[in-house]
Amino acid sequence: GTASILLEPQSTNLITYSQDFSQSSWAKINLTITSNNFISPDGTTNATKIIPTTANGVHRLRENLSTVTGTYTQSIFAKKGEYKNILIWDDNTSGGIGVNLDNLSIFRNQNNLGYKFENYGNGWIRISVAFNFSSQQMRPAIYVYDNSATPQISFAGNGVDGLYIFGAQTEALSYATSYIPTSGSTVTRAAETL
């Protein structure tokens, strides 16, 4: 057969805590976090369960990043739990993609440059979505929607049910490169060379 060589460019994950969503840099609204709750795509028990509280409203995680101009891609690994509908969003551009993790159907799609789903097995899907910023602060956000046939962003959870996330990444490219873990600062992966 023919061998193909895929080389990745240098890229920086601008999310400072890509796995630890309990950190204060991740602003939470009506959401509790259970860290190291489930086996992530890297094979260790370091995925997070995000659990909507009983408050009636939106259930959101968000990091506030720098002000940028140009194309950036946001990505996250997600797995359905008791909830299946997740919105990968930017709160400043009001853009993103809403995905049913059960069947990869799309319930919301606006103000983005394109998106991609990659299956990592065991129910894990890596969702990536590209945005164009025009001197705007990046505010990558994750929302849990309810399970209704027309998913709703505003609802009351029960404080127990949730879904799973792992490996948040935001990078200055039009597509997602392989996952770059961070734990308190941005991390740059060098370009691959032969």
Short mmCIF file of C-alpha atoms in Angstrom, two decimals:
data_model
loop_
_atom_site.label_atom_id
_atom_site.label_comp_id
_atom_site.label_asym_id
_atom_site.label_seq_id
_atom_site.Cartn_x
_atom_site.Cartn_y
_atom_site.Cartn_z
CA GLY A 1 0.00 0.00 0.00
CA THR A 2 0.96 3.64 -0.09
CA ALA A 3 2.18 5.34 3.05
CA SER A 4 0.82 8.75 3.89
CA ILE A 5 2.65 11.14 6.18
CA LEU A 6 0.58 13.69 8.03
CA LEU A 7 2.59 16.55 9.46
CA GLU A 8 1.02 19.05 11.83
CA PRO A 9 1.91 22.73 12.06
CA GLN A 10 3.07 24.40 15.23
CA SER A 11 0.06 25.25 17.35
CA THR A 12 -0.71 26.67 20.79
CA ASN A 13 -3.58 25.64 23.01
CA LEU A 14 -4.81 28.98 24.38
CA ILE A 15 -7.01 27.30 27.01
CA THR A 16 -4.98 27.37 30.23
CA TYR A 17 -6.73 24.46 31.97
CA SER A 18 -7.66 22.04 29.21
CA GLN A 19 -8.67 19.17 31.52
CA ASP A 20 -9.31 20.70 34.96
CA PHE A 21 -12.67 22.39 34.58
CA SER A 22 -12.87 22.92 38.34
CA GLN A 23 -10.39 25.79 38.02
CA SER A 24 -11.72 29.31 38.56
CA SER A 25 -10.62 30.31 35.03
CA TRP A 26 -13.63 28.25 33.93
CA ALA A 27 -16.61 30.41 34.93
CA LYS A 28 -19.59 28.26 35.84
CA ILE A 29 -23.27 29.15 35.70
CA ASN A 30 -25.73 26.66 37.25
CA LEU A 31 -23.23 23.85 36.75
CA THR A 32 -21.27 21.61 39.10
CA ILE A 33 -18.10 19.76 38.17
CA THR A 34 -17.06 16.24 39.10
CA SER A 35 -13.40 15.85 38.08
CA ASN A 36 -11.62 12.57 37.27
CA ASN A 37 -15.00 10.90 36.97
CA PHE A 38 -14.68 8.83 33.81
CA ILE A 39 -12.13 7.31 31.42
CA SER A 40 -11.17 9.92 28.82
CA PRO A 41 -9.90 9.29 25.27
CA ASP A 42 -6.34 9.10 26.65
CA GLY A 43 -7.29 5.96 28.58
CA THR A 44 -7.05 7.36 32.11
CA THR A 45 -9.78 8.38 34.55
CA ASN A 46 -9.41 12.12 34.03
CA ALA A 47 -12.60 13.11 32.22
CA THR A 48 -15.05 15.50 33.88
CA LYS A 49 -18.76 15.16 34.43
CA ILE A 50 -20.58 18.49 34.13
CA ILE A 51 -23.88 18.48 36.00
CA PRO A 52 -26.68 21.04 35.59
CA THR A 53 -27.92 22.30 38.94
CA THR A 54 -31.57 22.50 39.97
CA ALA A 55 -31.58 26.22 39.13
CA ASN A 56 -33.88 27.04 36.21
CA GLY A 57 -31.69 28.72 33.60
CA VAL A 58 -28.68 28.13 31.37
CA HIS A 59 -25.95 25.67 32.43
CA ARG A 60 -22.61 26.91 31.15
CA LEU A 61 -18.82 26.68 31.42
CA ARG A 62 -16.70 29.47 29.92
CA GLU A 63 -13.11 30.66 29.73
CA ASN A 64 -12.35 34.29 28.83
CA LEU A 65 -9.31 34.52 26.56
CA SER A 66 -7.51 37.35 24.77
CA THR A 67 -8.86 39.77 22.17
CA VAL A 68 -7.99 38.53 18.68
CA THR A 69 -8.61 39.06 14.99
CA GLY A 70 -8.71 36.17 12.56
CA THR A 71 -9.68 32.52 12.44
CA TYR A 72 -9.57 30.36 15.57
CA THR A 73 -10.82 26.84 16.18
CA GLN A 74 -12.33 25.62 19.41
CA SER A 75 -12.50 21.89 20.15
CA ILE A 76 -13.58 19.59 22.96
CA PHE A 77 -14.09 15.89 23.53
CA ALA A 78 -17.62 15.12 24.68
CA LYS A 79 -19.55 11.98 25.64
CA LYS A 80 -23.21 11.71 26.43
CA GLY A 81 -24.31 10.92 29.96
CA GLU A 82 -27.86 11.29 31.14
CA TYR A 83 -27.83 14.43 28.96
CA LYS A 84 -26.90 14.19 25.30
CA ASN A 85 -27.15 17.72 23.86
CA ILE A 86 -24.11 20.00 24.01
CA LEU A 87 -23.46 23.43 22.53
CA ILE A 88 -19.88 24.41 21.64
CA TRP A 89 -20.10 28.19 21.47
CA ASP A 90 -18.32 31.51 21.59
CA ASP A 91 -20.21 33.99 23.74
CA ASN A 92 -18.81 37.04 21.94
CA THR A 93 -19.43 36.05 18.34
CA SER A 94 -22.69 34.27 19.26
CA GLY A 95 -21.59 31.39 17.09
CA GLY A 96 -21.04 27.68 17.35
CA ILE A 97 -22.56 24.26 16.92
CA GLY A 98 -25.13 22.34 18.96
CA VAL A 99 -24.74 18.56 18.75
CA ASN A 100 -26.81 15.61 19.91
CA LEU A 101 -24.08 13.23 21.13
CA ASP A 102 -26.41 10.26 20.70
CA ASN A 103 -26.66 10.45 16.90
CA LEU A 104 -24.50 13.49 15.92
CA SER A 105 -27.52 15.40 14.65
CA ILE A 106 -27.21 19.18 14.81
CA PHE A 107 -29.76 21.28 16.67
CA ARG A 108 -28.04 24.65 16.38
CA ASN A 109 -25.58 25.98 13.78
CA GLN A 110 -24.75 29.65 13.45
CA ASN A 111 -21.95 32.19 12.94
CA ASN A 112 -19.19 29.66 12.40
CA LEU A 113 -16.76 28.90 9.57
CA GLY A 114 -17.31 25.14 9.70
CA TYR A 115 -17.25 22.24 12.12
CA LYS A 116 -16.06 18.65 12.34
CA PHE A 117 -16.91 15.57 14.42
CA GLU A 118 -14.31 12.86 15.07
CA ASN A 119 -15.17 9.57 16.76
CA TYR A 120 -12.63 8.51 19.39
CA GLY A 121 -14.49 5.34 20.48
CA ASN A 122 -16.28 4.49 23.72
CA GLY A 123 -18.84 7.20 22.97
CA TRP A 124 -16.29 10.03 22.82
CA ILE A 125 -16.71 12.56 20.02
CA ARG A 126 -14.24 15.39 19.38
CA ILE A 127 -16.22 18.40 18.23
CA SER A 128 -14.34 21.25 16.58
CA VAL A 129 -15.74 24.51 15.26
CA ALA A 130 -13.98 27.44 13.59
CA PHE A 131 -14.76 31.10 14.24
CA ASN A 132 -13.80 34.44 12.73
CA PHE A 133 -12.99 37.18 15.23
CA SER A 134 -12.73 40.88 14.47
CA SER A 135 -10.91 42.45 17.42
CA GLN A 136 -13.10 40.50 19.83
CA GLN A 137 -12.35 38.73 23.09
CA MET A 138 -12.63 34.98 22.68
CA ARG A 139 -15.09 33.49 25.15
CA PRO A 140 -15.17 29.74 24.45
CA ALA A 141 -18.19 28.25 26.17
CA ILE A 142 -19.88 24.89 26.67
CA TYR A 143 -23.62 24.67 27.35
CA VAL A 144 -25.68 21.65 28.33
CA TYR A 145 -29.14 21.52 26.76
CA ASP A 146 -32.05 19.42 27.98
CA ASN A 147 -33.17 16.17 26.32
CA SER A 148 -36.38 17.44 24.76
CA ALA A 149 -37.10 16.83 21.07
CA THR A 150 -36.39 20.51 20.44
CA PRO A 151 -33.47 20.95 22.86
CA GLN A 152 -33.79 23.86 25.27
CA ILE A 153 -30.89 25.93 26.65
CA SER A 154 -32.83 27.02 29.73
CA PHE A 155 -34.13 24.33 32.10
CA ALA A 156 -33.77 23.00 35.64
CA GLY A 157 -31.49 20.01 36.14
CA ASN A 158 -31.66 17.60 39.07
CA GLY A 159 -28.11 18.09 40.36
CA VAL A 160 -27.13 14.52 39.47
CA ASP A 161 -27.52 13.97 35.73
CA GLY A 162 -24.92 15.38 33.34
CA LEU A 163 -22.58 14.66 30.45
CA TYR A 164 -18.82 14.19 30.08
CA ILE A 165 -16.14 16.46 28.67
CA PHE A 166 -12.37 16.34 28.25
CA GLY A 167 -9.60 18.19 26.47
CA ALA A 168 -10.68 21.73 25.64
CA GLN A 169 -8.56 23.46 23.00
CA THR A 170 -8.58 26.85 21.27
CA GLU A 171 -5.96 27.52 18.60
CA ALA A 172 -5.18 30.10 15.91
CA LEU A 173 -5.96 27.85 12.96
CA SER A 174 -8.95 27.07 10.76
CA TYR A 175 -9.03 23.45 12.01
CA ALA A 176 -8.20 21.51 15.15
CA THR A 177 -4.80 19.88 15.51
CA SER A 178 -4.11 16.97 17.84
CA TYR A 179 -4.84 17.60 21.49
CA ILE A 180 -2.33 19.69 23.49
CA PRO A 181 -2.90 19.27 27.27
CA THR A 182 -2.49 22.34 29.49
CA SER A 183 -2.46 22.79 33.26
CA GLY A 184 -2.18 26.47 34.17
CA SER A 185 -0.65 28.07 31.10
CA THR A 186 -0.86 27.96 27.33
CA VAL A 187 1.20 25.22 25.68
CA THR A 188 2.76 25.22 22.22
CA ARG A 189 3.49 22.03 20.32
CA ALA A 190 6.31 22.31 17.81
CA ALA A 191 5.67 21.63 14.15
CA GLU A 192 6.26 18.04 13.14
CA THR A 193 9.24 17.52 10.88
CA LEU A 194 10.60 14.55 8.97
#
